[in-house]
Amino acid sequence: MRRIPPGILREAVIDTAAITANVRQLRRLTASEIIAVVKADGYGHGAVRSARAALEGGATRLGVSDIDEALALRRAGIDAPILAWLHAPGADFAAAAARGIELGISSVDQLQAASAAASADRPVSVHLKVETGLGRNGLAPADYAVAFAEAARLERIGRLRVTGIFSHLSNTSAADDLAAVGRFRDALGLAASHGLAPHLRHIAASHAAIALPEARFGCVRLGLSIYGLSPLADRTSADLGLRPAMTLRGAVAAVRRVPAGQGVSYGYQHRTAAETTLALVPLGYADGVPRAASSGAAVRIRDGVFPIAGRVAMDQFVVDVGDTPVAVGDEAVLFGDPTLGVPAVEEWADAAGTINYEIVTCIGPRVPRREVSP
């Protein structure tokens, strides 16, 4: 039996040693340079702590979505290379250039804006993103030649340094991804014909980095997997040698013995079948616990795993623990490392009809993160 220390209502425990160990394992598995993706506050784990743990594990670069995320890492004292790839229309790259942020470039206009942010003694480092079939951002194939020629010109005159060329896969099927890899190879060949020789070429994120060796190109961008979660439907974290870094838990806030037929939570979606005990867990959809998981997910309390009874509310949900002698203050674990006997985040994702990425990333700011490094 585990109890939550007094005064703690809810928390996400973040095992930074797990992130470090996961990066080391993924380096062995992929034999590639790793860009550790810490966007969206490190997929809910905390961007700064996740970045430091990933770098300790051997990641050589960090990846974020936007410049604000990159600058926040710089303000925290992280001086490793950082790539930011999604920019507002008309973005000014001066602040990013001044802090040595590498820019993902998806248009000729962005290429010119990056050049404008350079100084006489400081070229701006860019990664050219090419569209290879995902249908999102990136240089269109019709623009490759013009963009590569201009990038090469700007590199020759010292305005830019083309550090990388990259793209993104759909993970629809191996055939779809291999077709995109083929288009990526063609883009690399065309870039080389214009005199570009980037140090980094990357198209694989966690799914392809693990499952599709042809997509590695010596460098991979890893997000979900560094947090110890599997991107593959047919392989668990344990199968891949990874350890989930987040454990979401709360303190049982109330215990109530009720008769058969007791309605539970809004709408009485659940009524008790027999006399039973209900335990209140103080996390709800305001904390990122999906309402769609109502009556579908379960939590571990003491030595049992018990289902949610009724609807998840904004701040709380109820579990039916039967005749188990649960007490106020007992630990209720929503998800964590399933090898320790607690529910896997994938169980919550399945119950909510979503993916493990969304569950951890959406855990809200009202849930304190407590860093541990066992």
Coordinates of N, CA, C and O in Angstrom, one line a residue, residues 157-298:
I157 N 27.8 33.4 -50.0 CA 28.1 34.8 -49.6 C 28.1 35.0 -48.0 O 28.2 36.1 -47.5
G158 N 27.9 33.9 -47.3 CA 28.1 33.9 -45.9 C 26.9 34.3 -45.1 O 27.0 34.7 -43.9
R159 N 25.7 34.3 -45.7 CA 24.5 34.7 -45.0 C 23.8 33.5 -44.3 O 23.3 33.7 -43.2
L160 N 23.9 32.3 -44.9 CA 23.3 31.1 -44.3 C 24.3 30.0 -44.2 O 25.3 30.0 -45.0
R161 N 24.0 29.1 -43.4 CA 24.7 27.8 -43.4 C 23.7 26.7 -43.4 O 22.8 26.6 -42.5
V162 N 23.7 25.9 -44.5 CA 22.7 24.9 -44.6 C 23.1 23.7 -43.8 O 24.0 22.9 -44.3
T163 N 22.7 23.6 -42.6 CA 23.1 22.5 -41.7 C 22.4 21.2 -42.0 O 22.9 20.1 -41.8
G164 N 21.1 21.3 -42.5 CA 20.3 20.1 -42.7 C 19.3 20.2 -43.7 O 18.9 21.3 -44.2
I165 N 18.9 19.1 -44.2 CA 17.7 18.9 -45.1 C 16.8 17.9 -44.4 O 17.3 16.8 -44.0
F166 N 15.5 18.1 -44.3 CA 14.7 17.2 -43.6 C 13.3 17.1 -44.2 O 12.9 18.0 -45.1
S167 N 12.5 16.1 -43.8 CA 11.1 16.0 -44.1 C 10.4 15.2 -43.0 O 11.0 15.0 -42.0
H168 N 9.2 14.8 -43.3 CA 8.4 14.1 -42.3 C 7.6 13.0 -42.9 O 7.1 13.2 -44.1
L169 N 7.4 11.9 -42.3 CA 6.7 10.7 -42.8 C 5.3 10.7 -42.3 O 5.0 11.2 -41.2
S170 N 4.4 10.0 -43.0 CA 3.0 9.8 -42.5 C 2.8 8.7 -41.6 O 1.8 8.6 -40.9
N171 N 3.7 7.7 -41.6 CA 3.5 6.4 -40.8 C 2.2 5.7 -41.2 O 1.6 5.0 -40.4
T172 N 1.8 5.9 -42.4 CA 0.6 5.2 -42.9 C 0.8 3.7 -43.1 O 0.0 2.9 -42.7
S173 N 1.9 3.4 -43.8 CA 2.3 2.1 -44.1 C 3.8 2.1 -44.5 O 4.3 3.1 -44.8
A174 N 4.4 0.9 -44.4 CA 5.8 0.8 -44.9 C 5.9 1.3 -46.3 O 6.9 2.0 -46.7
A175 N 5.0 0.9 -47.1 CA 5.0 1.2 -48.6 C 4.9 2.8 -48.8 O 5.7 3.3 -49.5
D176 N 4.0 3.4 -48.0 CA 3.9 4.9 -48.1 C 5.1 5.5 -47.7 O 5.6 6.5 -48.3
D177 N 5.7 5.1 -46.6 CA 6.9 5.7 -46.0 C 8.1 5.5 -46.9 O 8.9 6.4 -47.1
L178 N 8.2 4.3 -47.5 CA 9.4 4.1 -48.4 C 9.2 4.9 -49.7 O 10.3 5.4 -50.2
A179 N 8.0 5.1 -50.1 CA 7.8 6.0 -51.3 C 8.3 7.4 -50.9 O 9.0 8.1 -51.7
A180 N 7.9 7.9 -49.7 CA 8.4 9.2 -49.3 C 9.9 9.3 -49.1 O 10.5 10.3 -49.4
V181 N 10.5 8.2 -48.6 CA 11.9 8.1 -48.5 C 12.6 8.3 -49.9 O 13.6 8.9 -50.0
G182 N 12.0 7.6 -50.9 CA 12.5 7.7 -52.2 C 12.5 9.2 -52.7 O 13.4 9.7 -53.4
R183 N 11.4 9.9 -52.5 CA 11.3 11.3 -52.9 C 12.3 12.1 -52.1 O 12.8 13.1 -52.7
F184 N 12.5 11.8 -50.9 CA 13.5 12.5 -50.1 C 14.9 12.3 -50.7 O 15.7 13.3 -50.8
R185 N 15.2 11.1 -51.1 CA 16.5 10.8 -51.7 C 16.7 11.7 -53.0 O 17.7 12.2 -53.3
D186 N 15.6 11.7 -53.8 CA 15.7 12.5 -55.0 C 15.9 14.0 -54.6 O 16.7 14.7 -55.3
A187 N 15.3 14.5 -53.6 CA 15.5 15.9 -53.2 C 16.9 16.1 -52.7 O 17.6 17.1 -53.1
L188 N 17.5 15.1 -52.0 CA 18.9 15.3 -51.6 C 19.8 15.3 -52.8 O 20.8 16.1 -52.8
G189 N 19.5 14.5 -53.8 CA 20.3 14.5 -55.0 C 20.3 15.8 -55.7 O 21.3 16.3 -56.2
L190 N 19.1 16.4 -55.8 CA 19.0 17.7 -56.5 C 19.7 18.8 -55.7 O 20.4 19.6 -56.2
A191 N 19.6 18.7 -54.3 CA 20.3 19.7 -53.5 C 21.8 19.6 -53.7 O 22.5 20.6 -53.8
A192 N 22.3 18.4 -53.8 CA 23.7 18.2 -54.0 C 24.2 18.7 -55.4 O 25.3 19.3 -55.5
S193 N 23.3 18.6 -56.4 CA 23.6 19.1 -57.7 C 23.7 20.7 -57.7 O 24.3 21.2 -58.6
H194 N 23.1 21.3 -56.7 CA 23.2 22.7 -56.6 C 24.3 23.2 -55.6 O 24.4 24.3 -55.3
G195 N 25.1 22.2 -55.2 CA 26.2 22.5 -54.3 C 26.0 22.5 -52.8 O 26.8 22.9 -52.0
L196 N 24.8 21.9 -52.4 CA 24.5 21.9 -51.0 C 25.0 20.5 -50.4 O 24.7 19.5 -51.0
A197 N 25.7 20.6 -49.3 CA 26.2 19.4 -48.7 C 25.9 19.5 -47.2 O 26.9 19.6 -46.4
P198 N 24.7 19.4 -46.8 CA 24.4 19.5 -45.3 C 24.9 18.4 -44.5 O 25.0 17.2 -44.9
H199 N 25.3 18.7 -43.3 CA 25.8 17.7 -42.4 C 24.7 16.7 -41.9 O 25.0 15.5 -41.7
L200 N 23.5 17.2 -41.8 CA 22.4 16.4 -41.3 C 21.3 16.2 -42.4 O 20.9 17.1 -43.0
R201 N 20.8 15.0 -42.4 CA 19.7 14.6 -43.3 C 18.7 13.8 -42.4 O 19.1 12.8 -41.9
H202 N 17.5 14.3 -42.2 CA 16.6 13.6 -41.3 C 15.2 13.6 -41.8 O 14.6 14.7 -42.1
I203 N 14.6 12.4 -41.8 CA 13.2 12.3 -42.2 C 12.4 11.4 -41.1 O 11.2 11.5 -41.0
A204 N 13.1 10.6 -40.4 CA 12.5 9.7 -39.5 C 12.2 10.3 -38.1 O 13.1 10.8 -37.5
A205 N 11.0 10.2 -37.6 CA 10.6 10.4 -36.2 C 10.6 9.1 -35.5 O 11.1 8.1 -36.1
S206 N 10.0 9.0 -34.3 CA 10.2 7.8 -33.5 C 9.7 6.5 -34.3 O 10.4 5.5 -34.2
H207 N 8.6 6.6 -34.9 CA 8.0 5.4 -35.6 C 9.0 4.8 -36.6 O 9.4 3.6 -36.5
A208 N 9.4 5.6 -37.6 CA 10.2 5.2 -38.6 C 11.6 4.9 -38.2 O 12.3 4.0 -38.7
A209 N 12.1 5.7 -37.2 CA 13.5 5.5 -36.7 C 13.6 4.1 -36.1 O 14.7 3.5 -36.2
I210 N 12.6 3.6 -35.5 CA 12.6 2.2 -34.9 C 12.3 1.2 -36.0 O 13.0 0.1 -36.1
A211 N 11.2 1.4 -36.8 CA 10.7 0.3 -37.6 C 11.2 0.3 -39.0 O 11.0 -0.7 -39.8
L212 N 11.8 1.4 -39.5 CA 12.2 1.5 -40.9 C 13.6 2.0 -41.1 O 13.9 3.2 -41.2
P213 N 14.6 1.1 -41.0 CA 16.0 1.5 -41.1 C 16.3 2.3 -42.3 O 17.2 3.2 -42.2
E214 N 15.6 2.1 -43.4 CA 15.9 2.9 -44.6 C 15.7 4.4 -44.4 O 16.2 5.2 -45.2
A215 N 15.0 4.7 -43.4 CA 14.6 6.1 -43.2 C 15.6 6.9 -42.2 O 15.4 8.0 -41.9
R216 N 16.6 6.2 -41.8 CA 17.4 6.8 -40.7 C 18.4 7.9 -41.2 O 18.6 8.9 -40.6
F217 N 19.1 7.7 -42.3 CA 20.0 8.6 -42.9 C 21.0 9.2 -41.9 O 21.5 10.3 -42.0
G218 N 21.3 8.4 -40.9 CA 22.3 8.8 -39.9 C 21.9 9.8 -38.9 O 22.7 10.2 -38.0
C219 N 20.6 10.3 -39.0 CA 20.1 11.2 -38.0 C 18.6 11.0 -37.9 O 17.9 10.9 -38.9
V220 N 18.1 11.0 -36.7 CA 16.6 10.8 -36.5 C 16.1 11.8 -35.4 O 16.9 12.2 -34.5
R221 N 14.8 12.2 -35.6 CA 14.2 13.1 -34.6 C 13.3 12.2 -33.7 O 12.3 11.6 -34.2
L222 N 13.6 12.2 -32.4 CA 12.8 11.3 -31.5 C 12.1 12.2 -30.5 O 12.7 12.9 -29.7
G223 N 10.8 12.0 -30.5 CA 9.9 12.6 -29.5 C 9.4 11.6 -28.5 O 9.9 11.3 -27.5
L224 N 8.2 11.0 -28.9 CA 7.5 10.1 -28.0 C 8.4 9.0 -27.4 O 8.3 8.8 -26.2
S225 N 9.3 8.4 -28.2 CA 10.1 7.3 -27.7 C 11.1 7.7 -26.6 O 11.4 6.9 -25.7
I226 N 11.6 9.0 -26.6 CA 12.5 9.3 -25.5 C 11.8 9.4 -24.2 O 12.5 9.3 -23.1
Y227 N 10.5 9.6 -24.2 CA 9.7 9.6 -23.0 C 9.3 8.2 -22.5 O 8.5 8.0 -21.6
G228 N 9.8 7.2 -23.3 CA 9.5 5.8 -22.9 C 8.3 5.2 -23.4 O 7.8 4.1 -22.9
L229 N 7.6 5.8 -24.4 CA 6.4 5.3 -24.9 C 6.6 4.8 -26.3 O 7.4 5.3 -27.1
S230 N 5.9 3.7 -26.7 CA 6.1 3.1 -28.0 C 5.2 3.8 -29.0 O 4.0 4.0 -28.8
P231 N 5.8 4.1 -30.2 CA 5.0 4.6 -31.3 C 4.4 3.5 -32.2 O 3.7 3.8 -33.2
L232 N 4.7 2.3 -31.8 CA 4.3 1.1 -32.6 C 3.1 0.4 -32.0 O 3.1 0.1 -30.8
A233 N 2.1 0.0 -32.8 CA 1.0 -0.7 -32.3 C 1.3 -2.1 -31.8 O 0.6 -2.7 -30.9
D234 N 2.3 -2.7 -32.4 CA 2.6 -4.1 -32.1 C 3.8 -4.4 -31.2 O 4.2 -5.5 -31.0
R235 N 4.3 -3.3 -30.6 CA 5.5 -3.4 -29.7 C 5.3 -2.5 -28.5 O 5.0 -1.3 -28.8
T236 N 5.4 -3.0 -27.4 CA 5.3 -2.1 -26.2 C 6.6 -1.4 -25.8 O 7.6 -1.7 -26.4
S237 N 6.5 -0.5 -24.9 CA 7.7 0.1 -24.4 C 8.8 -0.9 -23.9 O 9.9 -0.8 -24.3
A238 N 8.3 -1.9 -23.2 CA 9.2 -2.9 -22.7 C 9.8 -3.7 -23.8 O 11.0 -4.1 -23.7
D239 N 9.1 -4.0 -24.8 CA 9.6 -4.7 -26.0 C 10.8 -3.9 -26.6 O 11.7 -4.6 -27.1
L240 N 10.7 -2.6 -26.6 CA 11.7 -1.8 -27.2 C 12.9 -1.4 -26.2 O 13.8 -0.7 -26.6
G241 N 12.7 -1.9 -25.0 CA 13.8 -1.6 -24.0 C 13.6 -0.1 -23.4 O 14.6 0.4 -23.0
L242 N 12.4 0.4 -23.4 CA 12.2 1.8 -23.0 C 11.4 1.8 -21.7 O 10.6 0.8 -21.4
R243 N 11.5 2.8 -20.9 CA 10.8 3.0 -19.7 C 10.0 4.2 -19.6 O 10.6 5.3 -19.8
P244 N 8.7 4.2 -19.4 CA 7.9 5.4 -19.4 C 8.3 6.3 -18.3 O 8.6 5.9 -17.2
A245 N 8.4 7.6 -18.6 CA 9.0 8.6 -17.7 C 8.0 9.2 -16.8 O 8.3 9.8 -15.8
M246 N 6.7 9.2 -17.2 CA 5.7 9.9 -16.5 C 4.8 8.9 -15.7 O 4.3 8.0 -16.3
T247 N 4.5 9.2 -14.4 CA 3.5 8.5 -13.7 C 2.5 9.6 -13.2 O 2.9 10.6 -12.5
L248 N 1.3 9.4 -13.6 CA 0.2 10.4 -13.2 C -0.5 9.8 -12.0 O -1.0 8.6 -12.1
R249 N -0.6 10.5 -10.9 CA -1.3 10.0 -9.7 C -2.0 11.1 -8.9 O -1.7 12.3 -9.1
G250 N -2.9 10.6 -8.1 CA -3.6 11.5 -7.2 C -3.9 10.9 -5.9 O -3.7 9.6 -5.7
A251 N -4.2 11.7 -4.9 CA -4.6 11.1 -3.6 C -6.1 10.9 -3.5 O -6.8 11.8 -3.9
V252 N -6.5 9.7 -3.1 CA -7.9 9.5 -2.9 C -8.4 10.6 -1.9 O -7.9 10.7 -0.8
A253 N -9.4 11.3 -2.4 CA -9.9 12.5 -1.6 C -11.1 12.2 -0.8 O -11.4 12.9 0.2
A254 N -11.8 11.1 -1.1 CA -13.0 10.8 -0.3 C -13.4 9.3 -0.6 O -13.1 8.8 -1.7
V255 N -13.9 8.7 0.4 CA -14.4 7.3 0.3 C -15.8 7.2 0.8 O -16.1 7.7 1.9
R256 N -16.7 6.5 0.0 CA -18.1 6.4 0.4 C -18.6 5.0 0.2 O -18.4 4.5 -0.9
R257 N -19.2 4.4 1.2 CA -19.9 3.2 1.0 C -21.4 3.4 0.6 O -22.1 4.3 1.2
V258 N -21.8 2.8 -0.5 CA -23.1 3.1 -1.1 C -23.9 1.8 -1.3 O -23.3 0.7 -1.5
P259 N -25.2 1.9 -1.4 CA -26.0 0.7 -1.7 C -26.1 0.4 -3.2 O -25.6 1.2 -4.0
A260 N -26.6 -0.8 -3.5 CA -26.9 -1.1 -4.9 C -27.9 0.0 -5.5 O -28.7 0.5 -4.8
G261 N -27.7 0.3 -6.7 CA -28.5 1.2 -7.4 C -28.1 2.7 -7.3 O -28.8 3.6 -7.8
Q262 N -27.0 2.9 -6.6 CA -26.5 4.3 -6.4 C -26.0 4.9 -7.7 O -25.2 4.3 -8.4
G263 N -26.6 6.0 -8.1 CA -26.1 6.7 -9.3 C -24.8 7.4 -9.0 O -24.5 7.9 -7.9
V264 N -23.9 7.4 -10.0 CA -22.5 8.0 -9.8 C -22.2 9.0 -10.9 O -22.3 8.7 -12.1
S265 N -21.8 10.2 -10.5 CA -21.4 11.3 -11.3 C -22.5 11.8 -12.2 O -23.6 11.3 -12.2
Y266 N -22.2 12.8 -13.0 CA -23.2 13.5 -13.8 C -23.9 12.5 -14.8 O -23.2 11.7 -15.5
G267 N -25.2 12.7 -14.8 CA -26.0 11.9 -15.8 C -26.2 10.5 -15.4 O -26.9 9.7 -16.1
Y268 N -25.7 10.0 -14.2 CA -25.9 8.7 -13.8 C -25.6 7.6 -14.9 O -26.3 6.7 -15.1
Q269 N -24.5 7.9 -15.6 CA -24.1 7.0 -16.6 C -23.8 5.6 -16.0 O -23.8 4.6 -16.7
H270 N -23.4 5.6 -14.7 CA -23.1 4.4 -14.0 C -24.0 4.3 -12.7 O -24.2 5.3 -12.0
R271 N -24.6 3.1 -12.5 CA -25.3 2.8 -11.2 C -24.7 1.6 -10.7 O -24.4 0.6 -11.4
T272 N -24.5 1.6 -9.4 CA -23.9 0.4 -8.7 C -24.7 -0.8 -8.8 O -26.0 -0.8 -8.6
A273 N -24.1 -2.0 -9.1 CA -24.8 -3.2 -9.2 C -25.1 -3.9 -7.9 O -26.0 -4.7 -7.7
A274 N -24.3 -3.5 -6.9 CA -24.4 -4.1 -5.5 C -23.9 -3.1 -4.5 O -23.3 -2.1 -4.9
E275 N -24.0 -3.4 -3.3 CA -23.4 -2.5 -2.3 C -21.9 -2.5 -2.5 O -21.3 -3.5 -2.8
T276 N -21.3 -1.3 -2.5 CA -19.9 -1.2 -2.9 C -19.3 0.1 -2.2 O -20.0 0.9 -1.6
T277 N -18.0 0.2 -2.5 CA -17.3 1.4 -2.0 C -16.8 2.2 -3.2 O -16.3 1.7 -4.2
L278 N -17.1 3.5 -3.1 CA -16.7 4.5 -4.2 C -15.5 5.3 -3.6 O -15.6 5.8 -2.5
A279 N -14.5 5.5 -4.5 CA -13.3 6.3 -4.1 C -13.2 7.5 -5.1 O -13.4 7.3 -6.3
L280 N -13.0 8.7 -4.5 CA -12.9 9.9 -5.4 C -11.5 10.2 -5.7 O -10.7 10.4 -4.7
V281 N -11.2 10.4 -7.0 CA -9.8 10.7 -7.4 C -9.8 12.2 -7.9 O -10.6 12.5 -8.8
P282 N -9.0 13.1 -7.4 CA -9.1 14.5 -7.7 C -8.3 14.9 -9.0 O -7.5 15.8 -9.0
L283 N -8.6 14.3 -10.1 CA -8.2 14.7 -11.4 C -9.3 14.6 -12.4 O -10.2 13.7 -12.3
G284 N -9.4 15.6 -13.3 CA -10.5 15.6 -14.2 C -10.1 16.2 -15.6 O -8.9 16.3 -15.9
Y285 N -11.0 16.5 -16.4 CA -10.7 16.9 -17.8 C -10.0 18.3 -17.8 O -9.2 18.6 -18.7
A286 N -10.1 19.1 -16.7 CA -9.3 20.3 -16.6 C -7.8 20.0 -16.4 O -7.0 20.9 -16.7
D287 N -7.5 18.8 -16.0 CA -6.1 18.4 -15.8 C -5.6 17.5 -17.0 O -4.5 17.0 -17.0
G288 N -6.5 17.4 -18.0 CA -6.1 16.6 -19.2 C -6.5 15.1 -19.1 O -6.2 14.4 -20.0
V289 N -7.3 14.7 -18.1 CA -7.8 13.4 -18.1 C -9.0 13.4 -19.0 O -10.0 14.1 -18.8
P290 N -9.0 12.6 -20.1 CA -10.0 12.7 -21.1 C -11.4 12.3 -20.6 O -11.6 11.2 -20.1
R291 N -12.4 13.1 -20.9 CA -13.7 12.8 -20.5 C -14.2 11.6 -21.3 O -15.0 10.8 -20.9
A292 N -13.6 11.4 -22.5 CA -14.0 10.3 -23.4 C -13.6 9.0 -22.8 O -14.1 7.9 -23.2
A293 N -12.8 9.0 -21.8 CA -12.4 7.7 -21.1 C -13.3 7.3 -20.0 O -13.1 6.3 -19.3
S294 N -14.4 8.1 -19.8 CA -15.4 7.8 -18.8 C -15.9 6.3 -18.9 O -16.2 5.9 -20.0
S295 N -15.9 5.6 -17.8 CA -16.4 4.2 -17.7 C -15.6 3.3 -18.6 O -16.0 2.1 -18.8
G296 N -14.4 3.7 -19.0 CA -13.6 2.9 -19.8 C -12.2 2.6 -19.3 O -11.6 1.5 -19.4
A297 N -11.6 3.6 -18.6 CA -10.2 3.5 -18.1 C -10.3 3.0 -16.7 O -11.3 2.9 -16.1
A298 N -9.1 2.8 -16.1 CA -9.0 2.3 -14.7 C -7.8 2.8 -14.0 O -6.9 3.4 -14.7

